Coordinates of N, CA and C in Angstrom, one line a residue:
M293 N -15.2 -20.0 -6.3 CA -15.5 -20.5 -5.0 C -14.9 -21.9 -4.9
T294 N -14.3 -22.1 -3.8 CA -13.7 -23.4 -3.5 C -14.8 -24.3 -2.9
T295 N -14.8 -25.5 -3.4 CA -15.8 -26.5 -3.0 C -15.2 -27.4 -1.9
F296 N -15.8 -27.7 -0.9 CA -15.3 -28.5 0.2 C -15.6 -30.0 0.0
A297 N -16.4 -30.3 -1.1 CA -16.9 -31.7 -1.3 C -16.4 -32.3 -2.6
T298 N -15.4 -31.6 -3.2 CA -15.0 -32.1 -4.6 C -14.0 -33.3 -4.5
V299 N -13.2 -33.4 -3.5 CA -12.2 -34.4 -3.4 C -12.9 -35.7 -2.9
Q300 N -13.7 -35.7 -1.9 CA -14.3 -36.9 -1.3 C -15.7 -36.6 -0.8
K301 N -16.4 -37.7 -0.6 CA -17.8 -37.4 -0.1 C -17.6 -37.3 1.4
V302 N -18.3 -36.2 1.9 CA -18.2 -35.9 3.3 C -19.5 -35.9 3.9
K303 N -19.7 -36.4 5.1 CA -21.0 -36.5 5.8 C -21.0 -35.3 6.8
L304 N -22.1 -34.5 6.8 CA -22.3 -33.5 7.7 C -23.5 -33.7 8.6
D305 N -23.3 -33.5 9.9 CA -24.4 -33.6 10.8 C -24.9 -32.2 11.3
Y306 N -25.9 -32.2 12.2 CA -26.4 -31.0 12.7 C -25.3 -30.0 13.3
N307 N -24.5 -30.6 14.1 CA -23.4 -29.8 14.7 C -22.5 -29.1 13.6
D308 N -22.3 -29.8 12.5 CA -21.4 -29.2 11.4 C -22.2 -28.1 10.7
L309 N -23.5 -28.3 10.5 CA -24.3 -27.3 9.9 C -24.4 -26.0 10.8
K310 N -24.5 -26.3 12.1 CA -24.5 -25.1 13.0 C -23.2 -24.4 13.1
A311 N -22.1 -25.1 13.1 CA -20.8 -24.5 13.1 C -20.5 -23.7 11.9
M312 N -21.0 -24.1 10.7 CA -20.9 -23.4 9.5 C -21.8 -22.2 9.3
G313 N -22.7 -22.1 10.2 CA -23.6 -21.0 10.2 C -24.8 -21.1 9.2
I314 N -25.0 -22.4 8.8 CA -26.1 -22.6 7.9 C -27.5 -22.7 8.7
V315 N -27.5 -23.2 9.9 CA -28.6 -23.2 10.7 C -28.3 -22.6 12.1
G316 N -29.2 -22.1 12.8 CA -28.9 -21.5 14.1 C -29.5 -22.3 15.3
S317 N -30.5 -23.2 14.9 CA -31.1 -24.0 16.0 C -31.8 -25.2 15.3
R318 N -32.3 -26.1 16.1 CA -33.0 -27.3 15.5 C -34.3 -26.8 14.8
F319 N -34.9 -25.8 15.4 CA -36.1 -25.3 14.8 C -35.8 -24.7 13.4
D320 N -34.7 -24.0 13.4 CA -34.3 -23.3 12.1 C -34.0 -24.5 11.0
L321 N -33.4 -25.5 11.5 CA -33.1 -26.7 10.6 C -34.4 -27.3 10.1
R322 N -35.4 -27.5 11.0 CA -36.6 -28.1 10.6 C -37.4 -27.2 9.6
T323 N -37.4 -25.9 9.8 CA -38.1 -25.0 8.9 C -37.4 -25.0 7.5
K324 N -36.1 -25.0 7.5 CA -35.4 -25.0 6.2 C -35.6 -26.3 5.5
I325 N -35.7 -27.4 6.1 CA -36.0 -28.7 5.5 C -37.5 -28.7 5.0
Q326 N -38.4 -28.2 5.8 CA -39.8 -28.2 5.4 C -40.1 -27.2 4.2
S327 N -39.4 -26.2 4.2 CA -39.5 -25.2 3.1 C -38.8 -25.6 1.8
G328 N -37.9 -26.6 1.9 CA -37.2 -27.0 0.7 C -35.9 -26.4 0.5
R329 N -35.5 -25.5 1.5 CA -34.2 -24.8 1.3 C -33.0 -25.7 1.6
L330 N -33.2 -26.8 2.4 CA -32.2 -27.8 2.7 C -32.8 -29.1 2.3
P331 N -32.0 -30.1 1.7 CA -32.5 -31.4 1.4 C -32.8 -32.2 2.6
K332 N -33.7 -33.2 2.4 CA -34.1 -34.1 3.6 C -32.8 -34.8 4.0
P333 N -32.6 -35.1 5.2 CA -31.4 -35.8 5.7 C -31.5 -37.3 5.4
N334 N -30.3 -37.9 5.4 CA -30.2 -39.4 5.3 C -30.2 -39.8 6.8
K335 N -30.4 -41.2 7.0 CA -30.5 -41.7 8.4 C -29.6 -42.9 8.4
D336 N -28.9 -43.1 9.6 CA -28.2 -44.3 9.9 C -29.2 -45.2 10.7
G337 N -29.9 -46.0 10.0 CA -30.8 -47.0 10.7 C -32.3 -46.5 10.4
S338 N -33.2 -47.3 11.0 CA -34.6 -47.0 10.8 C -35.3 -46.5 12.0
S339 N -34.6 -46.5 13.2 CA -35.3 -46.0 14.4 C -35.5 -44.5 14.4
V340 N -36.4 -44.1 15.3 CA -36.6 -42.7 15.5 C -35.4 -41.9 15.9
Q341 N -34.6 -42.6 16.7 CA -33.4 -41.9 17.3 C -32.2 -42.1 16.4
A342 N -32.3 -42.6 15.2 CA -31.2 -42.8 14.4 C -30.5 -41.5 14.0
R343 N -29.2 -41.5 13.9 CA -28.4 -40.3 13.6 C -28.8 -39.8 12.1
I344 N -29.0 -38.6 11.9 CA -29.3 -38.0 10.6 C -28.0 -37.2 10.1
W345 N -27.9 -37.2 8.8 CA -26.7 -36.5 8.2 C -27.0 -36.2 6.7
W346 N -26.2 -35.3 6.2 CA -26.3 -34.8 4.8 C -25.0 -35.0 4.1
W347 N -25.0 -35.2 2.8 CA -23.8 -35.2 2.0 C -23.4 -33.8 1.8
A348 N -22.1 -33.4 2.1 CA -21.7 -32.0 1.9 C -22.0 -31.4 0.5
A349 N -21.9 -32.2 -0.5 CA -22.2 -31.7 -1.8 C -23.6 -31.3 -2.0
D350 N -24.5 -32.0 -1.3 CA -26.0 -31.6 -1.4 C -26.2 -30.3 -0.7
V351 N -25.6 -30.2 0.5 CA -25.7 -28.9 1.3 C -25.2 -27.7 0.5
Q352 N -24.0 -28.0 -0.1 CA -23.4 -26.9 -0.9 C -24.3 -26.4 -2.1
K353 N -24.9 -27.4 -2.8 CA -25.8 -27.0 -3.8 C -27.0 -26.2 -3.3
A354 N -27.5 -26.7 -2.2 CA -28.7 -26.0 -1.6 C -28.3 -24.5 -1.2
M355 N -27.1 -24.3 -0.7 CA -26.7 -23.0 -0.3 C -26.4 -22.1 -1.5
E356 N -25.9 -22.7 -2.6 CA -25.7 -21.9 -3.8 C -27.1 -21.6 -4.4
R357 N -28.0 -22.5 -4.4 CA -29.4 -22.2 -4.9 C -30.0 -21.1 -4.0
E358 N -29.8 -21.1 -2.7 CA -30.4 -20.1 -1.9 C -29.7 -18.7 -2.1
K359 N -28.4 -18.7 -2.4 CA -27.7 -17.5 -2.6 C -28.2 -16.9 -3.9
L360 N -28.5 -17.7 -4.9 CA -29.0 -17.2 -6.2 C -30.4 -16.6 -6.1
T361 N -31.2 -17.3 -5.3 CA -32.5 -16.8 -5.1 C -32.6 -15.5 -4.3
A362 N -31.6 -15.4 -3.4 CA -31.6 -14.1 -2.6 C -31.1 -13.0 -3.5
A363 N -30.3 -13.3 -4.5 CA -29.8 -12.2 -5.4 C -30.8 -11.7 -6.3
E364 N -31.9 -12.4 -6.6 CA -32.9 -12.0 -7.5 C -33.8 -11.0 -7.0

Protein backbone atom coordinates (compact mmCIF):
# COMPACT_ATOMS: atom_id res chain seq x y z
CA MET A 1 0.00 0.00 0.00
CA THR A 2 1.38 3.40 -0.95
CA THR A 3 1.39 5.90 1.85
CA PHE A 4 0.55 9.51 1.13
CA ALA A 5 2.31 10.88 4.20
CA THR A 6 5.78 9.33 3.99
CA VAL A 7 7.54 12.12 2.12
CA GLN A 8 6.34 15.10 4.15
CA LYS A 9 3.87 15.96 6.87
CA VAL A 10 0.53 16.86 5.36
CA LYS A 11 -2.37 18.57 7.13
CA LEU A 12 -5.87 17.38 6.32
CA ASP A 13 -9.07 19.24 7.13
CA TYR A 14 -12.72 18.17 7.09
CA ASN A 15 -13.09 18.75 3.34
CA ASP A 16 -10.09 16.51 2.64
CA LEU A 17 -11.52 13.73 4.80
CA LYS A 18 -14.88 14.05 3.06
CA ALA A 19 -13.29 14.00 -0.42
CA MET A 20 -11.34 10.86 0.52
CA GLY A 21 -14.53 9.14 1.64
CA ILE A 22 -13.41 8.77 5.26
CA VAL A 23 -16.40 10.72 6.57
CA GLY A 24 -19.72 11.51 4.96
CA SER A 25 -20.90 14.39 7.14
CA ARG A 26 -19.91 16.44 10.17
CA PHE A 27 -22.08 14.16 12.31
CA ASP A 28 -20.18 11.15 10.96
CA LEU A 29 -16.90 12.93 11.77
CA ARG A 30 -18.06 13.65 15.31
CA THR A 31 -19.16 10.09 15.98
CA LYS A 32 -15.90 8.64 14.63
CA ILE A 33 -13.88 10.95 16.88
CA GLN A 34 -16.04 10.16 19.93
CA SER A 35 -15.80 6.41 19.33
CA GLY A 36 -12.02 6.58 18.90
CA ARG A 37 -12.00 5.53 15.25
CA LEU A 38 -10.37 8.87 14.30
CA PRO A 39 -7.85 10.78 16.43
CA LYS A 40 -8.85 14.08 18.00
CA PRO A 41 -8.05 17.01 15.72
CA ASN A 42 -5.41 19.68 16.20
CA LYS A 43 -6.50 23.32 16.30
CA ASP A 44 -5.05 26.52 14.87
CA GLY A 45 -5.66 28.78 17.88
CA SER A 46 -7.69 28.53 21.04
CA SER A 47 -11.01 30.02 19.96
CA VAL A 48 -14.12 27.94 19.38
CA GLN A 49 -14.08 28.85 15.69
CA ALA A 50 -10.42 27.90 15.18
CA ARG A 51 -9.72 25.69 12.17
CA ILE A 52 -9.24 21.99 12.99
CA TRP A 53 -6.97 19.60 11.13
CA TRP A 54 -5.28 16.20 11.35
CA TRP A 55 -1.86 14.94 10.33
CA ALA A 56 -2.26 12.66 7.31
CA ALA A 57 -0.10 9.98 8.92
CA ASP A 58 -2.41 9.85 11.97
CA VAL A 59 -5.50 9.50 9.77
CA GLN A 60 -3.80 6.78 7.74
CA LYS A 61 -2.92 4.80 10.89
CA ALA A 62 -6.51 5.10 12.09
CA MET A 63 -7.87 3.85 8.76
CA GLU A 64 -5.45 0.89 8.75
CA ARG A 65 -6.48 0.06 12.32
CA GLU A 66 -10.16 0.23 11.33
CA LYS A 67 -9.52 -2.00 8.31
CA LEU A 68 -7.82 -4.60 10.52
CA THR A 69 -10.69 -4.47 13.01
CA ALA A 70 -13.24 -4.95 10.23
CA ALA A 71 -11.33 -7.97 8.90
CA GLU A 72 -11.56 -9.79 12.24
